Coordinates of C-alpha atoms and ligand atoms in Angstrom, one line a residue:
X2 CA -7.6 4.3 -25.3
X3 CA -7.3 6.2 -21.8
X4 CA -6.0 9.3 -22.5
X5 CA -3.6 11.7 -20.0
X6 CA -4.5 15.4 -20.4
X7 CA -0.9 18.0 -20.5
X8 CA -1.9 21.2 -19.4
X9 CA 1.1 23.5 -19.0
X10 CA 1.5 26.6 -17.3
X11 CA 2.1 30.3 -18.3
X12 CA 1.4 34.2 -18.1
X13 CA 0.6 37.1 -20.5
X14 CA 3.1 39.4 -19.0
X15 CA 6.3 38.2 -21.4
X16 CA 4.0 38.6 -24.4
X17 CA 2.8 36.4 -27.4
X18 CA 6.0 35.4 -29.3
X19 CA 7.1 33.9 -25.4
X20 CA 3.4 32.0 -25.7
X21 CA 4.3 30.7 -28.9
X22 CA 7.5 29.1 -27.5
X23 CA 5.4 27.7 -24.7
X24 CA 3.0 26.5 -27.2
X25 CA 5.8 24.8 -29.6
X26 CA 7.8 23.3 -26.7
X27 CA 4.6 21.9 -25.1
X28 CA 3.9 20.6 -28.3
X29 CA 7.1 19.1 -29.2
X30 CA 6.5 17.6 -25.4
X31 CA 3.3 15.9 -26.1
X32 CA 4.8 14.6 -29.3
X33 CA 7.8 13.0 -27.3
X34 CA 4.8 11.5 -24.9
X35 CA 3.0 9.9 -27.4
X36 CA 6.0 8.7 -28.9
X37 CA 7.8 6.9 -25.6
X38 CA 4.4 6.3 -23.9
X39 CA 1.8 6.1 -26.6
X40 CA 1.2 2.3 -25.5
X41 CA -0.2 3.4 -22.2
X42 CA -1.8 6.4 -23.2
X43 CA -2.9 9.2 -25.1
X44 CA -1.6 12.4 -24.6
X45 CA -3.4 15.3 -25.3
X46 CA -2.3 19.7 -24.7
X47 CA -4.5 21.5 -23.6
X48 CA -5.0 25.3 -23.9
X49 CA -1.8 26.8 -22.0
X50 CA -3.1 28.2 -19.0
X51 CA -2.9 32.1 -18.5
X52 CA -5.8 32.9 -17.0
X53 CA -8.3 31.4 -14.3
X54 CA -11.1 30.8 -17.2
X55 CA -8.1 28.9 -19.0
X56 CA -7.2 26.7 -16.5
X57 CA -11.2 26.0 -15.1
X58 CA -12.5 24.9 -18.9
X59 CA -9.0 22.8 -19.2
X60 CA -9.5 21.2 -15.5
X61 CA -13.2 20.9 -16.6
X62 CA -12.6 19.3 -19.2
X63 CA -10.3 16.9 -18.0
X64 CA -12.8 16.1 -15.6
X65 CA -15.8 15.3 -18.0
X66 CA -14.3 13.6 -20.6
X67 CA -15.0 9.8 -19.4
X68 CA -12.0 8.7 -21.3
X69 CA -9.4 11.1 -19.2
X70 CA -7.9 8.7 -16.6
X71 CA -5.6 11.5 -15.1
X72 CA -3.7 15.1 -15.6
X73 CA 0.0 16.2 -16.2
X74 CA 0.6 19.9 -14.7
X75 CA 3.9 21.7 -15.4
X76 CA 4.5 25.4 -15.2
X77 CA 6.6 26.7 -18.3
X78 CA 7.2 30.3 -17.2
X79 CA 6.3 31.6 -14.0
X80 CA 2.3 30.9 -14.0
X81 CA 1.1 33.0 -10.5
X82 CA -1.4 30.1 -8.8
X83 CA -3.9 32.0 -8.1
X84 CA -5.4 31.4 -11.3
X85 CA -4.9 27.3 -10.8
X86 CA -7.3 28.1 -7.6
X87 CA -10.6 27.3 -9.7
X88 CA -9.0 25.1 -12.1
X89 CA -7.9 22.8 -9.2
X90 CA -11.1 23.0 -7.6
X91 CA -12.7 21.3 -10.1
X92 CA -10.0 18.1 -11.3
X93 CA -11.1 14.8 -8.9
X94 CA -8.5 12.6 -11.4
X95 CA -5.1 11.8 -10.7
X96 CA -2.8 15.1 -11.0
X97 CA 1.3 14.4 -11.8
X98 CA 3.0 17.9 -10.9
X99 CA 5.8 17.7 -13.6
X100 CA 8.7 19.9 -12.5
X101 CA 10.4 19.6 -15.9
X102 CA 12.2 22.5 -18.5
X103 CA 11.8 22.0 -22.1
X104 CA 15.7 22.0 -22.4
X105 CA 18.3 19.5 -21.3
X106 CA 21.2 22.0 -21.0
X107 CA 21.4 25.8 -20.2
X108 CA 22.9 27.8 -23.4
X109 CA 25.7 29.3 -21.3
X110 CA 26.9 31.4 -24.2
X111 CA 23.7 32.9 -25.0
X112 CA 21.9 33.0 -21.6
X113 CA 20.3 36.3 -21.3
X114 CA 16.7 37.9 -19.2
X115 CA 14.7 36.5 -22.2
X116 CA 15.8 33.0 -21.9
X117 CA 15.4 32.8 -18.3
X118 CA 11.8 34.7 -17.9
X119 CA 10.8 32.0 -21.1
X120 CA 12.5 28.7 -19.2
X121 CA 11.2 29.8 -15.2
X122 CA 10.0 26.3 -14.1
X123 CA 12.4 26.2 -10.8
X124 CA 10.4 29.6 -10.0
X125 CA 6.8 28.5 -11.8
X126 CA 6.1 24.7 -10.2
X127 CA 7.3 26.2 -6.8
X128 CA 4.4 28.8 -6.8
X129 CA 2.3 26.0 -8.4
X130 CA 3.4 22.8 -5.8
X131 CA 2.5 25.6 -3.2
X132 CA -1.0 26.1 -4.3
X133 CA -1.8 22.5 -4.4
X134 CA 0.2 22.1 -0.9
X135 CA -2.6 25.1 0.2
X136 CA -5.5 23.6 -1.5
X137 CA -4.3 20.0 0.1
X138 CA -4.6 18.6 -3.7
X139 CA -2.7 15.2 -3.7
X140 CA -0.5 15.1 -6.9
X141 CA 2.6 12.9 -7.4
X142 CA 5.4 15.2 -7.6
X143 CA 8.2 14.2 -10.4
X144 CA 11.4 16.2 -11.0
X145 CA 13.8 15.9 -14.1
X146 CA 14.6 16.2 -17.5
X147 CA 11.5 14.8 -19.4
X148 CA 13.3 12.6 -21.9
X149 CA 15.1 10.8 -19.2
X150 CA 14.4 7.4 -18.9
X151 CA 13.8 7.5 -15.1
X152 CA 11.1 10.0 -15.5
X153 CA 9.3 8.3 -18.5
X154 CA 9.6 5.1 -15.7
X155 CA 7.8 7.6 -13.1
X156 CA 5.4 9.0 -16.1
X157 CA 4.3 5.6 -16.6
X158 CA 3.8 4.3 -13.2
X159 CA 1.7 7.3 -12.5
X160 CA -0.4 6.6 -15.9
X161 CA -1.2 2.9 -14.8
X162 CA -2.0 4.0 -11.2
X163 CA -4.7 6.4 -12.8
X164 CA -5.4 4.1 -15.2
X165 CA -6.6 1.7 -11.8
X166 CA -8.2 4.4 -10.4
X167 CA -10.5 4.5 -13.3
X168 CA -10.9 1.5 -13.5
X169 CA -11.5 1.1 -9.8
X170 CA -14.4 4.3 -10.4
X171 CA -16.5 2.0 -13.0
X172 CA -16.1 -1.7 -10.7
X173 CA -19.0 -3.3 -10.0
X174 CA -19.1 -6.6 -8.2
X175 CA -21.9 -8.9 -8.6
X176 CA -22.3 -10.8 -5.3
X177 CA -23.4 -14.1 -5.8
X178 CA -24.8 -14.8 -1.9
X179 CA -23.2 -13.4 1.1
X180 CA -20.9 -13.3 3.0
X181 CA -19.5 -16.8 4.7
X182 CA -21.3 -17.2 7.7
X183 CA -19.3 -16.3 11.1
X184 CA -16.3 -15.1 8.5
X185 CA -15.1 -11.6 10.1
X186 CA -12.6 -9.8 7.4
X187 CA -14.3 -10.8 4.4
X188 CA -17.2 -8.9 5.3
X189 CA -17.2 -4.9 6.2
X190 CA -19.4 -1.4 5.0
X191 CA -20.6 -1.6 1.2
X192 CA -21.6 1.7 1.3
X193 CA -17.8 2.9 2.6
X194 CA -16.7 1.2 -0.3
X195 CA -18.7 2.7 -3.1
X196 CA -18.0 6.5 -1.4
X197 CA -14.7 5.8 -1.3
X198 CA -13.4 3.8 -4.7
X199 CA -16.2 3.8 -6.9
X200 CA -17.5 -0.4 -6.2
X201 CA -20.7 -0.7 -6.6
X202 CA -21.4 -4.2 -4.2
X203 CA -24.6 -5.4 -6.0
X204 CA -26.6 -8.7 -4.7
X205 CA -28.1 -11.5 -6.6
X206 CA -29.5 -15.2 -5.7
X207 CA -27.0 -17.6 -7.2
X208 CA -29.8 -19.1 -8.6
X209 CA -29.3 -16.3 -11.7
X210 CA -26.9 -18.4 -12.5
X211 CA -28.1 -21.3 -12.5
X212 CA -31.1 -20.5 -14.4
X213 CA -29.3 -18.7 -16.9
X214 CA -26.5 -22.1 -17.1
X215 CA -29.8 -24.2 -17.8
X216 CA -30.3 -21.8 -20.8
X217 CA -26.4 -22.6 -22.1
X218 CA -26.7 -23.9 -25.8
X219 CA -24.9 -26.9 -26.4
X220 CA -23.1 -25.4 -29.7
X221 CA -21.7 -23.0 -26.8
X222 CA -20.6 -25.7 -24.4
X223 CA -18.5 -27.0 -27.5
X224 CA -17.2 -23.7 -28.2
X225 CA -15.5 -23.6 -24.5
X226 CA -14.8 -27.3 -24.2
X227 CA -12.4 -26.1 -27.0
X228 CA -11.1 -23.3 -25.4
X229 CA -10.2 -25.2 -22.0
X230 CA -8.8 -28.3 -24.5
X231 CA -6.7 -25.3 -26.3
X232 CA -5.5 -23.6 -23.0
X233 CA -5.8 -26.3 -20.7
X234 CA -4.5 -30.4 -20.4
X235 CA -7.7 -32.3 -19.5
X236 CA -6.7 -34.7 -17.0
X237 CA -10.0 -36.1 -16.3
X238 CA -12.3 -39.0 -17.6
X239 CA -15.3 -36.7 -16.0
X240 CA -16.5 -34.7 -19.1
X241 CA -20.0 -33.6 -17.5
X242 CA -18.0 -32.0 -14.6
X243 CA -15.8 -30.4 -16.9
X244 CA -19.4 -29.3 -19.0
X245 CA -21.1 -28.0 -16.0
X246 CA -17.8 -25.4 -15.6
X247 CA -18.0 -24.6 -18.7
X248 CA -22.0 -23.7 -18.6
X249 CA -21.4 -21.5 -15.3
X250 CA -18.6 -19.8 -17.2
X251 CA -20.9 -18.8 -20.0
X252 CA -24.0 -17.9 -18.3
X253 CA -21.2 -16.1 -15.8
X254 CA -19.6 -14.4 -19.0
X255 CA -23.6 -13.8 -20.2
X256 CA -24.9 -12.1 -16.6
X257 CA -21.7 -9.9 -15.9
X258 CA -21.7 -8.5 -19.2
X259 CA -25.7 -8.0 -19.1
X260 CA -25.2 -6.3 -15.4
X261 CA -22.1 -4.3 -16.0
X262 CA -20.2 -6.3 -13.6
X263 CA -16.6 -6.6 -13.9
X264 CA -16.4 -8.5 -10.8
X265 CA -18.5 -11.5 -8.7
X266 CA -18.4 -13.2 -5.5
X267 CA -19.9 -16.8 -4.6
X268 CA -20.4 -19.0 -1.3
X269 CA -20.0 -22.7 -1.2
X270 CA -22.6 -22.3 1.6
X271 CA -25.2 -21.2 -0.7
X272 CA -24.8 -23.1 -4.4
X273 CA -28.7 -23.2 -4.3
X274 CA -29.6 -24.8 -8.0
X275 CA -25.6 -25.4 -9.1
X276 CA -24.3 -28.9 -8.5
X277 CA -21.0 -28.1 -8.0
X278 CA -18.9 -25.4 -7.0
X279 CA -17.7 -22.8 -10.0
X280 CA -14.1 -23.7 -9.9
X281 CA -12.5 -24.1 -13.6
X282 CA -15.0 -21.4 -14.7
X283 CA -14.0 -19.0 -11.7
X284 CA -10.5 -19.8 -12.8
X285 CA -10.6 -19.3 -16.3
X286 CA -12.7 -16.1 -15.7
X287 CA -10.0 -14.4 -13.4
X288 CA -7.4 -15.4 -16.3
X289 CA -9.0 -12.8 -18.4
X290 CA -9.0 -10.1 -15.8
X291 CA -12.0 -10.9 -13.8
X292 CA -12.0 -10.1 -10.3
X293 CA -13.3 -12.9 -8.1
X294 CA -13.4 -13.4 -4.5
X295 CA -14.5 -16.7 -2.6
X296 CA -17.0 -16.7 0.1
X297 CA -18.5 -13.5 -0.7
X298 CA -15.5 -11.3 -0.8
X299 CA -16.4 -8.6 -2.1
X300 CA -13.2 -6.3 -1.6
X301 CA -10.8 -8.9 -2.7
X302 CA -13.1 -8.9 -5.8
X303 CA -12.8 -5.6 -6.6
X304 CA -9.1 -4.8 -5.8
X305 CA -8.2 -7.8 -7.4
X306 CA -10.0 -6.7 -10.3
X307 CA -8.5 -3.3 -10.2
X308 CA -4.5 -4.4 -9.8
X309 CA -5.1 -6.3 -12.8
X310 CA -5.7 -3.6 -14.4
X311 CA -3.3 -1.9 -13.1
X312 CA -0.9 -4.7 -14.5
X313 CA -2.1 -4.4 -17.7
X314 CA 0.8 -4.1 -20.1
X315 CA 3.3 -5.6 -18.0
X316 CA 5.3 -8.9 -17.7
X317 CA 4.2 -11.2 -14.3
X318 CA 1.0 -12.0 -12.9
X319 CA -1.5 -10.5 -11.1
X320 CA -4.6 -12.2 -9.2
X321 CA -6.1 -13.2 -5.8
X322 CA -4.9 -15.9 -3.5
X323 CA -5.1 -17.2 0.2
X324 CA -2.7 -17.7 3.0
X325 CA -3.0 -21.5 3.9
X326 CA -0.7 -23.5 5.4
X327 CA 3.2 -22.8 6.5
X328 CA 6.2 -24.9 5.6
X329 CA 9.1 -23.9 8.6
X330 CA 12.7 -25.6 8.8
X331 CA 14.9 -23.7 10.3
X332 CA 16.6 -23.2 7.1
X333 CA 14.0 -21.3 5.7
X334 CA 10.1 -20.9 6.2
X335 CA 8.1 -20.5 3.3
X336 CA 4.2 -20.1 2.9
X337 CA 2.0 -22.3 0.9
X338 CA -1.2 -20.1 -0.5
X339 CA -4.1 -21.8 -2.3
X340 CA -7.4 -22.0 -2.3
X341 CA -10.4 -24.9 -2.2
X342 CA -10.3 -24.5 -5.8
X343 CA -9.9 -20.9 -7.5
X344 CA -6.7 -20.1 -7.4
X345 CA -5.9 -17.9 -10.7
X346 CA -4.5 -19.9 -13.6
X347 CA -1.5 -16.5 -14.9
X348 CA 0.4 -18.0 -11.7
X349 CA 0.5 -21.2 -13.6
X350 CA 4.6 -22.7 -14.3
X351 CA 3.1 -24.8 -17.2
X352 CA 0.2 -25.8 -18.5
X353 CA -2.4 -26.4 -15.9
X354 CA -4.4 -29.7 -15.8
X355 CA -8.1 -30.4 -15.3
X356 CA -8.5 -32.5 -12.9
X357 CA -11.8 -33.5 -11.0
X358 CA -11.9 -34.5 -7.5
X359 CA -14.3 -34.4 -4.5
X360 CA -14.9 -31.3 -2.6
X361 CA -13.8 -31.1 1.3
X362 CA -16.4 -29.0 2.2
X363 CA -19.9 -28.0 0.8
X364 CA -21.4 -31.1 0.3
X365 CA -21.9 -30.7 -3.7
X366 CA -20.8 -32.9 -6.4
X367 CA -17.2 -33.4 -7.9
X368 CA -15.9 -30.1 -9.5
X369 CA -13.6 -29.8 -12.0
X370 CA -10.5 -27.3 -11.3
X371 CA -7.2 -26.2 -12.6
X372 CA -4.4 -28.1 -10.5
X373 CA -0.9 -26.3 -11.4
X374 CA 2.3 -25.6 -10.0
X375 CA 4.0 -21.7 -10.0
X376 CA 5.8 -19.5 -11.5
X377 CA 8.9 -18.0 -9.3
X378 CA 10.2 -14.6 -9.0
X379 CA 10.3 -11.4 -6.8
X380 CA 6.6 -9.8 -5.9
X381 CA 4.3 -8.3 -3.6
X382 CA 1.5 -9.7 -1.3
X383 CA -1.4 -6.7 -0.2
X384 CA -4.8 -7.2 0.9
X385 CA -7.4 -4.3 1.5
X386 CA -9.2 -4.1 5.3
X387 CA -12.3 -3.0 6.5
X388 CA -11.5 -1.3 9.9
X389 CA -14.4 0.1 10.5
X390 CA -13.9 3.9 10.5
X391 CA -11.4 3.3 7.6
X392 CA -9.7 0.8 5.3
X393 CA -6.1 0.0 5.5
X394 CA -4.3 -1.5 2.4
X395 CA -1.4 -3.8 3.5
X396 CA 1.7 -4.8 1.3
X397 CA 4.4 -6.9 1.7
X398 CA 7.5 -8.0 -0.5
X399 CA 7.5 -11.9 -1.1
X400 CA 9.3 -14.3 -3.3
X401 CA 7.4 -16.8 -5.3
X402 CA 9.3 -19.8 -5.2
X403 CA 10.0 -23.3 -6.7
X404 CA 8.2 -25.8 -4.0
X405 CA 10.8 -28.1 -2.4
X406 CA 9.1 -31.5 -2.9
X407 CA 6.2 -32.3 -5.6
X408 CA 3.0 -32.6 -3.9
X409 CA 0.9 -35.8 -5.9
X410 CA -2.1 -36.0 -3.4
X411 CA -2.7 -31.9 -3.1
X412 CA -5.8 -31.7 -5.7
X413 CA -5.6 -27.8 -6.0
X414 CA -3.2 -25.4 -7.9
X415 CA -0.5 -23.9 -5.2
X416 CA 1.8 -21.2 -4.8
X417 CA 4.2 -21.1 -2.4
X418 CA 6.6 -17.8 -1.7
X419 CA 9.3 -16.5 1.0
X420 CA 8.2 -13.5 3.3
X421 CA 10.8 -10.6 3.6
X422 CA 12.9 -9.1 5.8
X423 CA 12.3 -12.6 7.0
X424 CA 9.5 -14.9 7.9
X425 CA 8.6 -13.7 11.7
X426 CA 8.7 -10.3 10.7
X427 CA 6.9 -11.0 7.7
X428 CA 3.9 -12.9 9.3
X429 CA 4.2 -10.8 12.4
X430 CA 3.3 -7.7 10.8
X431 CA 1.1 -8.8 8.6
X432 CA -1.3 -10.1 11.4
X433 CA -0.5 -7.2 13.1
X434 CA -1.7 -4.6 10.9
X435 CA -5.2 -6.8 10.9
X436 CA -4.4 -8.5 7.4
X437 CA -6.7 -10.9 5.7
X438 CA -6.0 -14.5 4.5
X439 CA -7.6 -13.3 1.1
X440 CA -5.1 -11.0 -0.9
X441 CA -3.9 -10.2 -4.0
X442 CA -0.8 -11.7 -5.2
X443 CA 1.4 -10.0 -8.2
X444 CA 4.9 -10.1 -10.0
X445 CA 4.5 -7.4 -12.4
X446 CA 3.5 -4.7 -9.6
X447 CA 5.6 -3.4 -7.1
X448 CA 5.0 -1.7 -3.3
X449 CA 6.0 1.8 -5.1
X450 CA 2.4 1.3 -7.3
X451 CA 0.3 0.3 -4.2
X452 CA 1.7 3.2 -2.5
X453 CA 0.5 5.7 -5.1
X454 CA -2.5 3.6 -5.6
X455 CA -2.9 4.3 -1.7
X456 CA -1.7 7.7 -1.5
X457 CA -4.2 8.9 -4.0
X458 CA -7.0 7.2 -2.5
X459 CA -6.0 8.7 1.0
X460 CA -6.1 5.2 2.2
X461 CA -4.1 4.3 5.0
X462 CA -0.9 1.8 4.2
X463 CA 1.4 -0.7 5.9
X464 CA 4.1 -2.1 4.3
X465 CA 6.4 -5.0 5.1
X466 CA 9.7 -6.1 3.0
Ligands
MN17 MN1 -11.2 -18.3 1.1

């Protein structure tokens, strides 16, 4: 369980029975935490801070501890920054800068230079927003009454942003190949990326895989052929197509877990050893948070991966699609996104069939896939960009929507969605801002989450909507 470290902030100058208030509220406050938010995380105080030592070994702390995934600051009292200076020095991980008071109301009868040098956050996380405006420490700033609902929303968002950013810190992507040949945005720095988020781009031959496929038991085979038949309508009288998906998605399943991947890329330009391309395995892989991208993606692998996670816990779906073909009457444009065959199986309406038809492209034998239509709703469209001297995330509000006419001859899963303010605008600024036709596709996240995801990254953002 991630856990979200509270360290609150004080001073010895008002004396040990005011500590001992600090220490009871901030305890009743982690209680309130764990109660409201104990799904997402684990809350844990932390020594009050009074001192610089205090305030390095909490920060320190925070730091090592592998299962920390961000902190919660919040000055009690008046805390002078100066003795956050080291502290902050040392915390990498998310910070949320909680300008909150431990009561709702101010006792107007009783009110007296006691209560107010005890309750002193208006004058505290001023002089501690300062120091991290000084020290140029990114923290998301939230101000309210903690048990409000709207701050708990805040609390949250911040947690599963951190949570991401964790996540994002341990990715590794296991590239299956390279890059499609002559492709330009899929491709970009590795290096940039590691320094920057934490993924580790790693290269194998995809002919790991289909060595290790060849050693797939046939007791295992059975064992998956279940779970598709459980999860999945099989649509098709070609069972060893359907088998040889579901020996890539074990030896898959076998390598990435051997490797510490959380992530992989393939190329239906180099399949060297596999018959056909991975498609109901890629599929069924990215169902169970996976990241994946096509023709050696390797960023749309990892963030893919890493807004899943960030999803986790919420209602709607989350996963990678491309930008294919438009739809435009005058009465309304809409977009169709697909893919040759992976298209993630959570944006599935109903229960996806498996279906086997003949690749376009690649020149390998029939693969079996996961042809579905969507789910509808209200979501967000962003992609991440290699520009060279800098990434640039890109977001953009869009609809998922019902498609107008059934399409019987279309032999890949589709989703089709609405671009806001409108469709020119939408498109316009998309290509604009240099945005890929790979991107990640979500109804549980929102263009607030991105934008922290961004801010704390210090990656550059457009957004459209
Ligand atoms: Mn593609």
């Amino acid at each position: 369980m991630d856990k979200i470290y509270f360290i609150v902030g004080s001073q010895d100058l008002y004396g040990d029975e005011c500590l001992r208030q600090v220490r009871e509220d901030s305890e009743e406050m982690t209680a309130f935490f764990n109660e409201n938010l104990g799904s997402s995380a684990k809350f844990e105080l932390l020594d009050t801070v009074v001192t610089s030592q205090t305030c390095l070994d909490d920060m320190t702390k925070a730091q090592t501890d592998p299962d920390c995934a961000g902190v919660i600051i919040w000055a009690h009292t008046f805390s002078p920054a100066k003795m956050w200076i080291k502290g902050l020095k040392e915390i990498r991980k998310p910070i949320l800068h909680l300008c909150t008071q431990a009561g709702e109301r101010l006792p107007y009868d009783s009110i007296d230079m006691d209560f107010m040098n005890l309750n002193q956050s208006a004058h505290g996380d001023r002089e501690l927003g300062y120091i991290l405006t000084r020290m140029n420490i990114k923290a998301m700033t939230v101000a309210g009454y903690y048990k409000n609902e709207k701050i708990l929303k805040k609390i949250d968002k911040f947690i599963s942003v951190a949570k991401a950013i964790k996540a994002s810190e341990n990715t590794t992507v296991a590239t299956f190949g390279n890059n499609m040949r002559d492709v330009a945005v899929t491709d970009g720095n590795r290096l940039s990326c590691e320094i920057k988020y934490g993924w580790e781009i790693k290269y194998w031959g995809i002919g790991e895989i289909a060595e290790e496929s060849g050693r797939v038991k046939e007791n295992e085979v059975a064992e998956k052929m279940k779970e598709y038949s459980e999860k999945y309508t099989m649509a098709t009288d070609n069972i060893e197509s359907v088998k040889a998906q579901a020996r890539y998605e074990i030896a898959l399943e076998k390598f990435l877990s051997e490797n510490n991947c959380s992530c992989f890329t393939d190329n239906f330009q180099d399949l060297h050893g596999l018959s056909y391309l991975p498609g109901l395995s890629a599929q069924n892989l990215m169902k169970k948070g996976v990241g994946f991208g096509p023709e050696g993606d390797y960023k749309i692998a990892a963030y893919s991966h890493v807004l899943m996670e960030m999803s986790r816990g919420r209602k709607g779906a989350t996963g990678f699609i491309e930008d294919y073909t438009y739809d435009m009457p005058s009465s309304g444009e809409l977009e169709l996104a697909s893919h040759m065959l992976e298209v993630p199986p959570q944006f599935a309406a109903g229960k996806p069939e498996i279906k086997v038809y003949p690749l376009s492209i690649g020149g390998k034998d029939d693969p079996a896939r996961l042809v579905f239509d969507s789910v509808e709703g209200r979501g967000i469209q962003t992609t991440i960009i290699d520009l060279g001297d800098k990434f640039r995330i890109i977001c953009a509000d869009v609809e998922l929507v019902k498609q107008p006419e059934p399409m019987p001859k279309l032999p890949v899963a589709r989703v089709m969605f609405r671009h806001f303010p409108d469709f020119e605008t939408g498109i316009e600024e998309w290509i604009k801002a240099g945005g890929a036709h790979h991107s990640v596709l979500s109804t549980a996240l929102t263009k607030e989450d991105i934008e922290l995801f961004a801010y704390f990254t210090d990656t550059e953002i457009v957004t459209i909507g």
